[in-house]
Amino acid sequence: QVRLTESGGGSVQDGESLRLSCTASGNTDSLSIMGWFRQTLGNEREGVAAVDSDGRTKYANSVSGRFIISQDSEKKILYLQMNSLKPEDSAAYYCGAVSRKRGYSAYLLPWAFPYWGQGTNVTVSS
């Protein structure tokens, strides 16, 4: 089993930055991909960014160039540096992880991730 705990959410102004963290515990050596997802009320969860055990990353078009995903493999922490935040980035952000290897096309697909954190809220005001 894998346990994920997010932190770092908050309220910021348009154009500001935030860094989210996700700490993994349990059977973390088996993880092949970790990612960040977000969800707003009434909408489906969507992929934001993901990184695999080889360091390959994938970003949603809406955040490419503004967000950076990284990981501290030794400490088992996943980060999401969010720059130039916009009001449309406001959402609950979730950390997801999967042990089974997936094709690159699945890196941002929520259905491919069985492990989830409880989420952390991000609010960007204009």
Short mmCIF file of C-alpha atoms in Angstrom, two decimals:
data_model
loop_
_atom_site.label_atom_id
_atom_site.label_comp_id
_atom_site.label_asym_id
_atom_site.label_seq_id
_atom_site.Cartn_x
_atom_site.Cartn_y
_atom_site.Cartn_z
CA GLN A 1 0.00 0.00 0.00
CA VAL A 2 1.00 3.60 -0.64
CA ARG A 3 -0.05 6.65 1.32
CA LEU A 4 0.13 10.15 -0.17
CA THR A 5 -0.11 13.41 1.76
CA GLU A 6 -0.30 16.78 0.01
CA SER A 7 0.57 20.17 1.47
CA GLY A 8 1.33 23.70 0.34
CA GLY A 9 -2.02 24.90 -0.94
CA GLY A 10 -3.35 28.35 -0.14
CA SER A 11 -4.73 31.60 -1.47
CA VAL A 12 -2.66 33.85 -3.73
CA GLN A 13 -3.13 36.69 -6.18
CA ASP A 14 -3.08 36.46 -9.96
CA GLY A 15 0.53 36.10 -11.14
CA GLU A 16 1.94 34.81 -7.88
CA SER A 17 3.54 31.42 -7.15
CA LEU A 18 2.94 28.42 -4.90
CA ARG A 19 4.74 25.15 -4.36
CA LEU A 20 2.83 22.00 -3.55
CA SER A 21 4.40 18.98 -1.90
CA CYS A 22 3.32 15.36 -1.76
CA THR A 23 4.96 13.00 0.68
CA ALA A 24 4.73 9.31 -0.12
CA SER A 25 4.99 6.52 2.44
CA GLY A 26 4.54 2.76 2.42
CA ASN A 27 5.57 0.64 -0.54
CA THR A 28 7.06 3.58 -2.43
CA ASP A 29 9.87 1.64 -4.13
CA SER A 30 7.27 0.11 -6.43
CA LEU A 31 6.00 3.41 -7.79
CA SER A 32 6.58 4.04 -11.49
CA ILE A 33 4.72 7.30 -12.03
CA MET A 34 3.60 10.12 -9.76
CA GLY A 35 1.53 13.07 -10.81
CA TRP A 36 -0.52 16.08 -9.91
CA PHE A 37 -4.17 16.39 -10.77
CA ARG A 38 -6.80 19.01 -10.06
CA GLN A 39 -10.53 19.16 -9.76
CA THR A 40 -13.12 21.89 -9.43
CA LEU A 41 -16.64 21.47 -8.13
CA GLY A 42 -18.84 19.71 -10.65
CA ASN A 43 -15.99 18.87 -13.00
CA GLU A 44 -13.92 15.77 -13.61
CA ARG A 45 -10.44 15.45 -12.25
CA GLU A 46 -7.80 16.43 -14.79
CA GLY A 47 -4.12 15.73 -15.10
CA VAL A 48 -1.73 18.63 -14.56
CA ALA A 49 1.77 17.14 -14.56
CA ALA A 50 3.42 13.79 -14.07
CA VAL A 51 6.91 12.33 -13.74
CA ASP A 52 8.07 8.75 -14.00
CA SER A 53 10.85 6.89 -12.25
CA ASP A 54 13.22 7.75 -15.12
CA GLY A 55 12.52 11.46 -14.71
CA ARG A 56 10.44 11.83 -17.85
CA THR A 57 7.75 14.48 -17.43
CA LYS A 58 4.45 15.31 -19.03
CA TYR A 59 2.44 18.52 -18.66
CA ALA A 60 -1.05 19.60 -19.53
CA ASN A 61 -1.05 22.28 -22.22
CA SER A 62 -2.75 24.70 -19.84
CA VAL A 63 0.20 24.69 -17.42
CA SER A 64 3.16 24.00 -19.69
CA GLY A 65 5.79 26.69 -19.22
CA ARG A 66 4.32 27.83 -15.89
CA PHE A 67 4.37 24.72 -13.70
CA ILE A 68 7.32 22.49 -12.92
CA ILE A 69 7.06 19.00 -11.48
CA SER A 70 10.00 17.51 -9.62
CA GLN A 71 10.74 14.80 -7.13
CA ASP A 72 13.15 14.04 -4.34
CA SER A 73 13.44 10.30 -4.78
CA GLU A 74 15.43 9.82 -1.61
CA LYS A 75 12.92 11.66 0.56
CA LYS A 76 9.94 10.34 -1.42
CA ILE A 77 8.54 13.83 -1.99
CA LEU A 78 6.86 15.07 -5.15
CA TYR A 79 6.71 18.80 -5.82
CA LEU A 80 4.73 21.07 -8.08
CA GLN A 81 6.11 24.56 -8.50
CA MET A 82 3.31 26.73 -9.82
CA ASN A 83 4.31 30.08 -11.29
CA SER A 84 2.31 32.83 -12.94
CA LEU A 85 -0.85 31.49 -11.39
CA LYS A 86 -4.17 32.42 -12.91
CA PRO A 87 -7.69 32.38 -11.45
CA GLU A 88 -8.51 29.40 -13.67
CA ASP A 89 -5.82 27.42 -11.81
CA SER A 90 -8.00 27.51 -8.70
CA ALA A 91 -8.91 23.94 -7.75
CA ALA A 92 -8.34 21.12 -5.32
CA TYR A 93 -4.99 19.60 -6.23
CA TYR A 94 -4.39 15.90 -5.75
CA CYS A 95 -1.27 13.80 -5.80
CA GLY A 96 -1.61 10.47 -7.59
CA ALA A 97 0.70 7.49 -7.91
CA VAL A 98 0.81 4.19 -9.74
CA SER A 99 3.07 1.17 -9.53
CA ARG A 100 2.15 -0.47 -12.81
CA LYS A 101 4.05 0.91 -15.79
CA ARG A 102 1.88 2.89 -18.17
CA GLY A 103 2.33 4.25 -21.65
CA TYR A 104 3.28 7.92 -21.89
CA SER A 105 -0.16 8.76 -23.21
CA ALA A 106 -1.67 7.69 -19.88
CA TYR A 107 0.51 9.84 -17.64
CA LEU A 108 -2.19 12.48 -17.13
CA LEU A 109 -5.19 10.17 -17.08
CA PRO A 110 -6.74 9.88 -13.60
CA TRP A 111 -8.07 6.36 -14.23
CA ALA A 112 -4.51 5.07 -14.50
CA PHE A 113 -3.68 6.07 -10.91
CA PRO A 114 -4.94 3.91 -8.03
CA TYR A 115 -3.30 5.81 -5.18
CA TRP A 116 -4.48 9.28 -4.17
CA GLY A 117 -3.88 11.85 -1.48
CA GLN A 118 -6.62 13.81 0.26
CA GLY A 119 -6.01 16.99 -1.76
CA THR A 120 -4.97 20.54 -1.03
CA ASN A 121 -6.87 23.64 -2.14
CA VAL A 122 -5.44 26.40 -4.30
CA THR A 123 -7.29 29.67 -4.77
CA VAL A 124 -6.05 32.36 -7.15
CA SER A 125 -7.77 35.72 -6.97
CA SER A 126 -7.76 38.34 -9.70
#
